[in-house]
Each structure stands twice: as structure tokens, then as C-alpha cells.
Coordinates of C-alpha atoms and ligand atoms in Angstrom, one line a residue:
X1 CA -26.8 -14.3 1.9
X2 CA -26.4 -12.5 -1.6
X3 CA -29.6 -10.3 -0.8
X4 CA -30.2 -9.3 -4.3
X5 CA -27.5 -10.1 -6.1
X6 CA -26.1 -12.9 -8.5
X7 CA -23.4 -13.9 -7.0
X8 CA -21.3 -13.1 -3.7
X9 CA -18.5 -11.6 -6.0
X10 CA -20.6 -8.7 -7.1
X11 CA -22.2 -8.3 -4.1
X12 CA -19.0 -7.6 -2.6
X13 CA -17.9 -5.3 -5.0
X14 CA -20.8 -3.4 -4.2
X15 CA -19.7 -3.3 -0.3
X16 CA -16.9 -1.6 -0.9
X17 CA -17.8 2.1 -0.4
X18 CA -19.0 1.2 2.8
X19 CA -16.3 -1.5 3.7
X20 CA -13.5 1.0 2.5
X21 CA -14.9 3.5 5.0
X22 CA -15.0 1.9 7.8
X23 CA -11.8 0.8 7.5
X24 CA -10.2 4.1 6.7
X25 CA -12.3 5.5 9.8
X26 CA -10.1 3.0 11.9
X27 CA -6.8 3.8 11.1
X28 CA -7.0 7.7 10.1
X29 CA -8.7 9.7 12.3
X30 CA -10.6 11.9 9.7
X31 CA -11.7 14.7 11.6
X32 CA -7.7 16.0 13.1
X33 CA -6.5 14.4 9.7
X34 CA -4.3 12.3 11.5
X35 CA -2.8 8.5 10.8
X36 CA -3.6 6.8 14.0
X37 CA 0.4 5.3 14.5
X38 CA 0.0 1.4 14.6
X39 CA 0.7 0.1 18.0
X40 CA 3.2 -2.0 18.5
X41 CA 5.3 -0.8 15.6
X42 CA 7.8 2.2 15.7
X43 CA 8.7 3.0 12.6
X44 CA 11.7 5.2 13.5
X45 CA 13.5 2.4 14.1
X46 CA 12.9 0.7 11.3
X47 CA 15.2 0.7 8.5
X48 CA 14.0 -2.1 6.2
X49 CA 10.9 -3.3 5.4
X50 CA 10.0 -6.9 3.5
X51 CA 6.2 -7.2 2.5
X52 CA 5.2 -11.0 1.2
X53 CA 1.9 -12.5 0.4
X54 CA 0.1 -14.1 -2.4
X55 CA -2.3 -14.0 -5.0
X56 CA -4.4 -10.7 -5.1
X57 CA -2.9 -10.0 -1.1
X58 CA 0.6 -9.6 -3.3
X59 CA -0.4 -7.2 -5.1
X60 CA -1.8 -5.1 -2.8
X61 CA 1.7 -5.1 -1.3
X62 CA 3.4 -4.6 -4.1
X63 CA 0.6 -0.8 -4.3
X64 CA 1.9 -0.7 -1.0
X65 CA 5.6 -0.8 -1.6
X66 CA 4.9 2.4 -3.5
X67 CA 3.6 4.4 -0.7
X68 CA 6.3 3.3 1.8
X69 CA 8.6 4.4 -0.3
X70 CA 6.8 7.9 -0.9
X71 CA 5.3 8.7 2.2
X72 CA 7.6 7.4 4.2
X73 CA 11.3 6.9 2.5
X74 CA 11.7 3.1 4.2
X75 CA 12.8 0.8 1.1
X76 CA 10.9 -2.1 0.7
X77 CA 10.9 -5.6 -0.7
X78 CA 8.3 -7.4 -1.7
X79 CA 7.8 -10.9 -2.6
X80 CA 5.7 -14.0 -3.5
X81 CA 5.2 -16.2 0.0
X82 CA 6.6 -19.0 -1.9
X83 CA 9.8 -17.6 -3.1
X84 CA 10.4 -15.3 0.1
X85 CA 10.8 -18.5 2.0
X86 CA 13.3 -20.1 0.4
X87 CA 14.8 -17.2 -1.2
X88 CA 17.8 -16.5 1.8
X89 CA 17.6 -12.8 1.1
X90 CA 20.1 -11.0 3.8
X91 CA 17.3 -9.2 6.5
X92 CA 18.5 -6.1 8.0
X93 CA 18.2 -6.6 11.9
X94 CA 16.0 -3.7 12.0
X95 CA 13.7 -4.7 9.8
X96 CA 9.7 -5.1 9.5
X97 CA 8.1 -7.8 7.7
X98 CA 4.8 -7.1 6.9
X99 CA 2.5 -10.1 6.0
X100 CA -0.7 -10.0 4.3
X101 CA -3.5 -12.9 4.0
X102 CA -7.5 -12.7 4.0
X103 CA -7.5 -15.8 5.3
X104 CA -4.7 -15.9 7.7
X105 CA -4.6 -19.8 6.9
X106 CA -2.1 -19.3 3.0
X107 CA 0.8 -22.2 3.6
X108 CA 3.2 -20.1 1.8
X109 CA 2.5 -16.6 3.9
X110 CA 2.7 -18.5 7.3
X111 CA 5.9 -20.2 6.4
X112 CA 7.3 -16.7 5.4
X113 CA 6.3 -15.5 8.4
X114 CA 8.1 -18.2 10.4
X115 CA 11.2 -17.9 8.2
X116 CA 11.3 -13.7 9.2
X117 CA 10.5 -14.8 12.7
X118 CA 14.3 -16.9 12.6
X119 CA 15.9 -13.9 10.7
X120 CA 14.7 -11.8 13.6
X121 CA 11.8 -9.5 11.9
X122 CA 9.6 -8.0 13.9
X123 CA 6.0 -9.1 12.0
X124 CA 2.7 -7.3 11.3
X125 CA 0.0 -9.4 9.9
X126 CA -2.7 -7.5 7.8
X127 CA -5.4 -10.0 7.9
X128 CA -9.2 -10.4 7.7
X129 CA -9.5 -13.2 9.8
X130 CA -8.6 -12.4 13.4
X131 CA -9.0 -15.8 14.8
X132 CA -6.4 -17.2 12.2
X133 CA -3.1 -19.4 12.2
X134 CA -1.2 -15.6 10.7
X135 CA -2.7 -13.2 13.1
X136 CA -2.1 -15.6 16.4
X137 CA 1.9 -15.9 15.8
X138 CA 2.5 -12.1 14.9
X139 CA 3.9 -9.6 16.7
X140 CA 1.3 -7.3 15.8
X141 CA -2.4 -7.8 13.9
X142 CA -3.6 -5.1 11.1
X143 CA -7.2 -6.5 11.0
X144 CA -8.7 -5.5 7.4
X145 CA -12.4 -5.2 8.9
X146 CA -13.7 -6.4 5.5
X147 CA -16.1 -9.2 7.0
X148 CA -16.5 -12.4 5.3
X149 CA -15.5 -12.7 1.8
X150 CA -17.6 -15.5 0.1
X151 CA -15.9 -15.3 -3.2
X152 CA -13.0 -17.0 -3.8
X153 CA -11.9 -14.1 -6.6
X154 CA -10.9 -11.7 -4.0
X155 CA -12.5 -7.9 -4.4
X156 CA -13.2 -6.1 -1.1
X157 CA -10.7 -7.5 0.9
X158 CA -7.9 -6.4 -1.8
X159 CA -9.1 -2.6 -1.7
X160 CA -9.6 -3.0 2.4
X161 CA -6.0 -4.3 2.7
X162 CA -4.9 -0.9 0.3
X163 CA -6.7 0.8 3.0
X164 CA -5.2 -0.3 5.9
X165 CA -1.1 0.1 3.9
X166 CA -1.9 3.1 2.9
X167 CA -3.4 4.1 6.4
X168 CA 0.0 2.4 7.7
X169 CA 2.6 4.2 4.9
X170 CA 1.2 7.8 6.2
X171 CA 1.6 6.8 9.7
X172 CA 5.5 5.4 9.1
X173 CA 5.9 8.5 6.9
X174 CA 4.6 10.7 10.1
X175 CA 6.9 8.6 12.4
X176 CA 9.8 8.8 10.3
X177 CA 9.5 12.6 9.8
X178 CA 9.6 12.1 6.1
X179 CA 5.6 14.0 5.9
X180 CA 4.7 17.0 8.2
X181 CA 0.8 17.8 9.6
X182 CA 0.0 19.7 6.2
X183 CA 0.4 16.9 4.0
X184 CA -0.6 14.3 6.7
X185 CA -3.7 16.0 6.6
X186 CA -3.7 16.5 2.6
X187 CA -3.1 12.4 2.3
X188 CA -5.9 12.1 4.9
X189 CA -8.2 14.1 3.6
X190 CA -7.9 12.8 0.1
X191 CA -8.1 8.9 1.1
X192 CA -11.2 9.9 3.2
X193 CA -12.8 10.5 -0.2
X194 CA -12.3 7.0 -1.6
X195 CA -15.6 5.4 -0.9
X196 CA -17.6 8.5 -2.5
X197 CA -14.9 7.9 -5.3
X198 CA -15.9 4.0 -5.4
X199 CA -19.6 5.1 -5.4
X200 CA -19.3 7.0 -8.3
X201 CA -16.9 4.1 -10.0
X202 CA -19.5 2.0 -9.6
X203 CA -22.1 4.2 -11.9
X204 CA -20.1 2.5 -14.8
X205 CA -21.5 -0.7 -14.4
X206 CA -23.9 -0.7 -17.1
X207 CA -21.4 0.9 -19.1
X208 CA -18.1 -1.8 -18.3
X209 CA -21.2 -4.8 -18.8
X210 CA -21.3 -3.6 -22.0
X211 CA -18.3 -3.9 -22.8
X212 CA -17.7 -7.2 -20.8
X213 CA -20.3 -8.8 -23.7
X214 CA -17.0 -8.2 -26.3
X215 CA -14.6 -9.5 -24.0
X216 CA -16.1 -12.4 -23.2
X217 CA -15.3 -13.5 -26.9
X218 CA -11.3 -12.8 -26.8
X219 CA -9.0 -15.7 -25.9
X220 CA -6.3 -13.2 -24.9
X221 CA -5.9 -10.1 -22.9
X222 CA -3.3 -7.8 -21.8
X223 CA -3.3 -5.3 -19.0
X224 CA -1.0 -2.3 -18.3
X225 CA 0.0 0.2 -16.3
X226 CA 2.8 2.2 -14.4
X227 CA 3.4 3.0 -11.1
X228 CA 1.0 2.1 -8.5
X229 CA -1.5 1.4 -11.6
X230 CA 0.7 -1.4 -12.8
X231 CA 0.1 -3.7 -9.5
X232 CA -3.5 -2.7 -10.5
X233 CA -3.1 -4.0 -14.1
X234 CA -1.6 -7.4 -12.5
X235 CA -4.4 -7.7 -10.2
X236 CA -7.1 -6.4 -13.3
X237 CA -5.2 -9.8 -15.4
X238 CA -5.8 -12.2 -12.4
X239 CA -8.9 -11.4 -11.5
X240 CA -10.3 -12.0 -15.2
X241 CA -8.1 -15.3 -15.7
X242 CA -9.3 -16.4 -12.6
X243 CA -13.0 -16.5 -12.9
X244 CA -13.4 -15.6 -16.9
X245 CA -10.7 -18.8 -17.8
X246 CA -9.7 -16.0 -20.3
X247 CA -5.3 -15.6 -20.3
X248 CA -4.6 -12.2 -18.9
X249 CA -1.2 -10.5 -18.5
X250 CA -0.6 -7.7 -16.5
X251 CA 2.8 -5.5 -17.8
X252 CA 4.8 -2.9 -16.7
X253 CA 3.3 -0.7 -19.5
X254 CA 6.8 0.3 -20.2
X255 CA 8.2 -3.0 -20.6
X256 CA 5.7 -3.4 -23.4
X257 CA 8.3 -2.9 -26.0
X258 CA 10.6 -5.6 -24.4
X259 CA 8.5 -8.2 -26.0
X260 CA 4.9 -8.4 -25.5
X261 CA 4.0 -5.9 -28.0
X262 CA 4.8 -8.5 -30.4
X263 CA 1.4 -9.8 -29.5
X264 CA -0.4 -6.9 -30.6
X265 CA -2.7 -7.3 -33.6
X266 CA -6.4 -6.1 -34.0
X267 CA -7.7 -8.8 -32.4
X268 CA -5.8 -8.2 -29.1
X269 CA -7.8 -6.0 -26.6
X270 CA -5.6 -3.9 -24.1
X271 CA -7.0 -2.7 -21.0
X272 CA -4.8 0.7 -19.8
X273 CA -5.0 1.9 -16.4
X274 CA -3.7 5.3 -16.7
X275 CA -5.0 7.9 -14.2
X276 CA -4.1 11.6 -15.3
X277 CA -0.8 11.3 -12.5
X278 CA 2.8 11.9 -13.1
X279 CA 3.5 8.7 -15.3
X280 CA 0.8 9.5 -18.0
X281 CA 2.4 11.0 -20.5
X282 CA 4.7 8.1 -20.6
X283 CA 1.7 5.7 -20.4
X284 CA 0.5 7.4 -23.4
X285 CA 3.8 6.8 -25.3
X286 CA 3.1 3.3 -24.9
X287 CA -0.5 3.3 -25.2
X288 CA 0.2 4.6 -29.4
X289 CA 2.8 2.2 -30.0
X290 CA -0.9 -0.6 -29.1
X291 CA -2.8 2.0 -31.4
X292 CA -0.3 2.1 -34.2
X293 CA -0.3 -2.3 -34.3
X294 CA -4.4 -2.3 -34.2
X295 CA -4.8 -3.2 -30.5
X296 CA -8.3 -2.8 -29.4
X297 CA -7.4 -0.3 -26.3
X298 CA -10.0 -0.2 -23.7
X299 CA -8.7 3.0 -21.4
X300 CA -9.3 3.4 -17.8
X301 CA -8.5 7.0 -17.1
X302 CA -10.1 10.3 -15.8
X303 CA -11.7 13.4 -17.9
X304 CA -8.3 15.0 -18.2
X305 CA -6.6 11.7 -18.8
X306 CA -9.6 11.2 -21.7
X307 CA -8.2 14.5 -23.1
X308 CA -4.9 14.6 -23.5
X309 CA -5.0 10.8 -24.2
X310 CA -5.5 11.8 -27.8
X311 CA -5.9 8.4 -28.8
X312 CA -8.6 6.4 -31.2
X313 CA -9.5 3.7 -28.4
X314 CA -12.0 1.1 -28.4
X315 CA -13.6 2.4 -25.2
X316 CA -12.9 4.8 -22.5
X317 CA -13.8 3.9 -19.0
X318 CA -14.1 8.0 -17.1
X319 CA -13.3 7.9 -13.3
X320 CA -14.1 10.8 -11.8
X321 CA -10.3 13.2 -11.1
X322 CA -8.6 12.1 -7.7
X323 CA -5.6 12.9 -6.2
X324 CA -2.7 10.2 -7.6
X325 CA -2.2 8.5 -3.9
X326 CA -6.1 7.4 -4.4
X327 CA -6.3 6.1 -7.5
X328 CA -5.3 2.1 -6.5
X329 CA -8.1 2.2 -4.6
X330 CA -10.8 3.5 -6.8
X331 CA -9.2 2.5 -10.3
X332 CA -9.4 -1.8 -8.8
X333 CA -13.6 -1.6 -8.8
X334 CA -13.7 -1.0 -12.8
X335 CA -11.0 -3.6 -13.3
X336 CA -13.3 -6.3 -10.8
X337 CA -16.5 -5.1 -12.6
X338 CA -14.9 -5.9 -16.0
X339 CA -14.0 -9.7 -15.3
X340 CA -17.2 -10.1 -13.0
X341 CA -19.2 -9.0 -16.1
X342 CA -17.1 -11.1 -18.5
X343 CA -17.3 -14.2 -16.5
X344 CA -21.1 -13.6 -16.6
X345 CA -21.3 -13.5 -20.2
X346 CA -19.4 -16.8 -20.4
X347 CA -21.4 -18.5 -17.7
X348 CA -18.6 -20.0 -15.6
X349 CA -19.1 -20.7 -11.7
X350 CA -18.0 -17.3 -10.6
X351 CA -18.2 -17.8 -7.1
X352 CA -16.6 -21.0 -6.7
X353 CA -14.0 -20.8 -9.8
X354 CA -12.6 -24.3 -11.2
X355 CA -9.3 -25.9 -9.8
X356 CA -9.3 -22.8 -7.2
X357 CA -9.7 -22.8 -3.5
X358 CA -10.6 -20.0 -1.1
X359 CA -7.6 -20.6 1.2
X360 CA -5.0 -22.2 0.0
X361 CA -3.5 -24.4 3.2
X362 CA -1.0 -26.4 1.4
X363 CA 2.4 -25.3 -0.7
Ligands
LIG1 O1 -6.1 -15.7 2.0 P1 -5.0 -15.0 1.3 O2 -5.2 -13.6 1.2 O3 -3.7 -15.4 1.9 O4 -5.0 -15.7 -0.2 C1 -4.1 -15.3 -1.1 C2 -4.4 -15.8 -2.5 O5 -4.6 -17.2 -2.5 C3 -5.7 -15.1 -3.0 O6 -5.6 -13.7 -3.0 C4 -6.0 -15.6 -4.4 O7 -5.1 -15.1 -5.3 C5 -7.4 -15.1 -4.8 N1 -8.1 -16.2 -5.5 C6 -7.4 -13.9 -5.7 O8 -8.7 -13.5 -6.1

């Protein structure tokens, strides 16, 4: 049931606030500000951990790789399902592989997770679907708790899987010794104030409609970011290819000047994630060499960001300031909005895209 709205895509985007929560109030325990440690998994022993998945599920692995790394100092892989498996990377024998799916049902994910299973892995499955082919042969099952996504462009199951890493990354960071209590409870605390975050987000949605109405005239569009923003910027170019028909590239936004940039011209629009965080500045760089060719910049950023930006853009998308380890979450719902609204405009089947399937059961 869409209740009142268009579609089930926007409907779920709307659901996230409350979806996010409850997920979050599974694995953290908000009032001791405390990761709840995953059962099943011991993360001292663990020297190696290889994330795969596809589709929008990647890139909420390739956010997560990020906060491994930070909170908890365990180097990660990641990889597409479909190379992972035939790729004949060496495993460490200590090693984690962490799967992630909606469905539980991808071909590609469950053949990873076979092919770790022979290399001797030890597998958690982050999955929506707890009756599923992926959550019945792991080791141990991360359940999402989105409920059913209708879709087939994936929304609130993306920002519920960023819940439950991130949730995961501060536990393995706690296990590992590589966080104490205070910032354990810092990280807690501050991811306990995503869905208020994603409420206020979604305020802009008259304001990203708006703008949708131009985009939905483009035939190209890039997307960039750095850091934990650049997954972001991927999953920002997928999700308007994949329901707007409209060719989207997400970038590194400093690999810019290794060749895409040569696409820039005034009729290119350029969507920048760029949170006020460590990496701005260097965002910015990048963000004036698109201003100096003519690129139509549409900036996704914060007041401070707005500020120092110093920059003529097109548009200006103002999230409210957040603490950096946030931002994936929070910073995805203008990004959705922005192809949701786009695919409106040029009346394409949004919920049941062409050539596309919800789950994707062959290679
Ligand atoms: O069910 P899964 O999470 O394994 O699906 C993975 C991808 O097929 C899926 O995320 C796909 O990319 C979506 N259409 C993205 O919106």
C-alpha cells in the first residue's frame, strides 16, 4: 500500500527516519551509548575483512570499508559479487567476509559467499530478508529490519544497511580496542541523531523538486565526492540512471582531473557531495576547476560548507551540520530525492524501472 504517495520509491524514502531508528536502536544501545557486539563474531580475532555485494548493497559496503578502517583499524576489501568470485584473491585464514543483499536471493552475492565459505571465511550476511537463500547458509545474519522494499531503485534498505555497518564498525572498533567508552559513546550518540537529521533532510523536497524539473532535461550527469561521500556520489549516479534513464557517473572527486573533466562544459551539471569534513577543502579544489570550465554545479553541503565553498553554483542543497561519521547516512536522502523527482518529471515507470529486476537470481 503506497498510502498517500505516488509511488513506493518515495514512500520509502519517506520511511527512513523511522526505519533508520529502529534499526540503530537494535544494534546500539542508545541510552549506555554502547555498540551491542554482534554475536557470533569476535572481532579480536579477526585480522582481515572482505565485504562484497552488488548494486546499491556495494556501495553501502564500500561507506562501510571506511568506518572499519577508522573505527576499528581491520583493513578491508571490498568487491563486486561478480568479480569477488572468480577473482582468486589470497584470504587470510582469519578473515571475515561480510555479505550484504536486500534480498538475500543476488546469484552473484550467494556464489561469493560460497566461494569464502571454501577459502575458509567465517560469513556475516547483512540482509533484509531473513527467510532467504544468503541468511540460511551464513554463519551469522545482520538483519537490516527495513521491511519490505517495493521499489526496485533501492532507498531505505541502502541507509538501513549503513546503519547496521556502522553499528557493526563501532562494535569491532570496541572489540579491537582501537575506540575507548568516550568516543564509543561520542559515535553513538551522534548516529542516534540520524533519523532527526533525515527528517530535517527531507524539508528540501520542494526545494530538490525544483531543481529535479532542470535535470530532467540533461542527457548527462556527473557526481562527486571524497571519502565516504564518494560511495555516496556512486550510489547518487545509479540511482538517477536507474530510474531517470539519464547516464550518471559517480567519481572520485579527485580523480576528476585524470580525465572526466574533459566533459565539462556549460551544459554539464555536477552534483558535489561535500559535507564541511576533513576532505573539503580538497573537494573545493576540485569543485573550481568544474566552475572555471562552466559546469552547472549543484552542491550538496552544510551551512559551513555553503560558506567557505566560495563558489558561483547553480544551486546549493543546505543539510543541517553533523558530525563527519553521519553524513552517509543523511547526505543519501537528497541524492534519492533528486533522481525520484527527476524520473517524475520524465514520466518513466519509477517503481518498476525498464530491463531491471528486483532480485536479480541469475549471473
Ligand atoms: O537484493 P540485493 O541487495 O542483493 O540487490 C543488489 C542489487 O541488485 C540492487 O541493489 C540494485 O542495484 C538496485 N536496483 C539498486 O537500486
Amino acid at each position: 500500500d503506497k498510502g498517500n504517495h505516488r509511488h513506493f520509491m518515495v514512500k520509502e524514502i519517506h520511511e527512513q527516519p523511522e526505519v533508520t531508528g529502529r534499526t540503530l536502536a537494535h544494534y546500539l544501545d542508545l541510552a549506555e551509548g554502547r555498540a551491542r557486539p554482534p554475536e557470533g563474531i569476535d572481532f579480536s580475532r579477526i585480522d582481515r575483512l572482505s565485504i562484497t555485494a552488488c548494486g546499491t548493497a556495494f556501495y553501502a559496503g564500500f561507506v562501510a570499508k571506511y568506518w572499519f578502517e577508522r573505527f576499528a583499524r581491520l583493513p578491508v576489501d571490498i568487491d563486486i559479487a561478480s568479480e569477488f568470485r572468480y577473482r582468486e584473491q589470497p584470504l587470510s585464514k582469519d578473515g571475515l567476509a561480510i555479505v550484504i543483499s536486500q534480498s538475500g536471493e543476488t546469484a552473484d552475492t550467494l556464489a561469493s559467499l560460497r566461494y569464502a565459505r571454501v577459502e575458509g571465511q567465517r560469513i556475516a550476511a547483512v540482509v533484509n530478508v531473513r527467510e532467504s537463500t544468503i541468511a540460511r547458509e551464513a554463519d551469522v545474519v545482520l538483519p537490516i529490519l527495513a521491511g519490505p522494499e517495493i521499489g526496485v531503485a533501492s532507498t531505505k534498505a541502502f541507509t538501513a544497511q549503513l546503519a547496521v555497518l556502522a553499528a557493526t564498525a563501532i562494535a569491532a572498533g570496541r572489540a579491537r580496542g582501537s575506540i575507548d567508552d568516550v568516543e564509543e559513546a561520542r559515535l553513538v550518540a551522534a548516529f542516534s541523531e540520524v533519523p532527526r537529521l533525515m527528517h530535517e533532510a527531507l524539508r528540501l523536497e520542494g526545494q530538490i523538486e525544483a531543481l529535479a524539473r532542470d535535470l530532467a532535461k540533461v542527457k548527462h550527469c556527473l557526481y562527486l565526492g571524497r571519502g565516504t561521500s564518494y560511495p555516496i556520489a556512486l550510489e547518487g549516479a545509479l540511482k538517477l540512471k536507474e530510474i531517470s534513464y539519464i547516464h550518471a557517473e559517480g567519481y572520485a572527486a579527485g580523480e576528476l582531473k585524470h580525465g572526466p573533466i574533459a566533459l565539462i562544459d556549460e551544459e554539464m551539471p555536477v552534483v558535489v557531495i561535500a559535507p564541511f569534513d576533513r576532505v573539503f577543502e580538497k573537494t573545493v579544489s576540485n569543485m573550481q576547476e568544474v566552475a572555471a570550465r562552466g559546469g552547472r554545479i549543484i552542491l550538496v553541503t552544510d551551512r559551513k560548507g555553503a560558506e567557505a565553498a566560495a563558489i558561483d553554483a547553480a544551486a546549493t542543497i543546505i543539510l543541517p551540520e553533523m558530525p563527519a561519521s553521519v553524513t552517509p547516512l543523511v547526505y543519501s536522502i537528497p541524492v534519492q530525492l533528486l533522481a525520484y523527482h527527476t524520473a517524475v518529471f520524465m514520466g518513466t515507470d519509477v517503481d518498476q524501472p525498464r530491463n531491471l529486476a528486483k532480485s536479480v537470481t541469475v549471473e
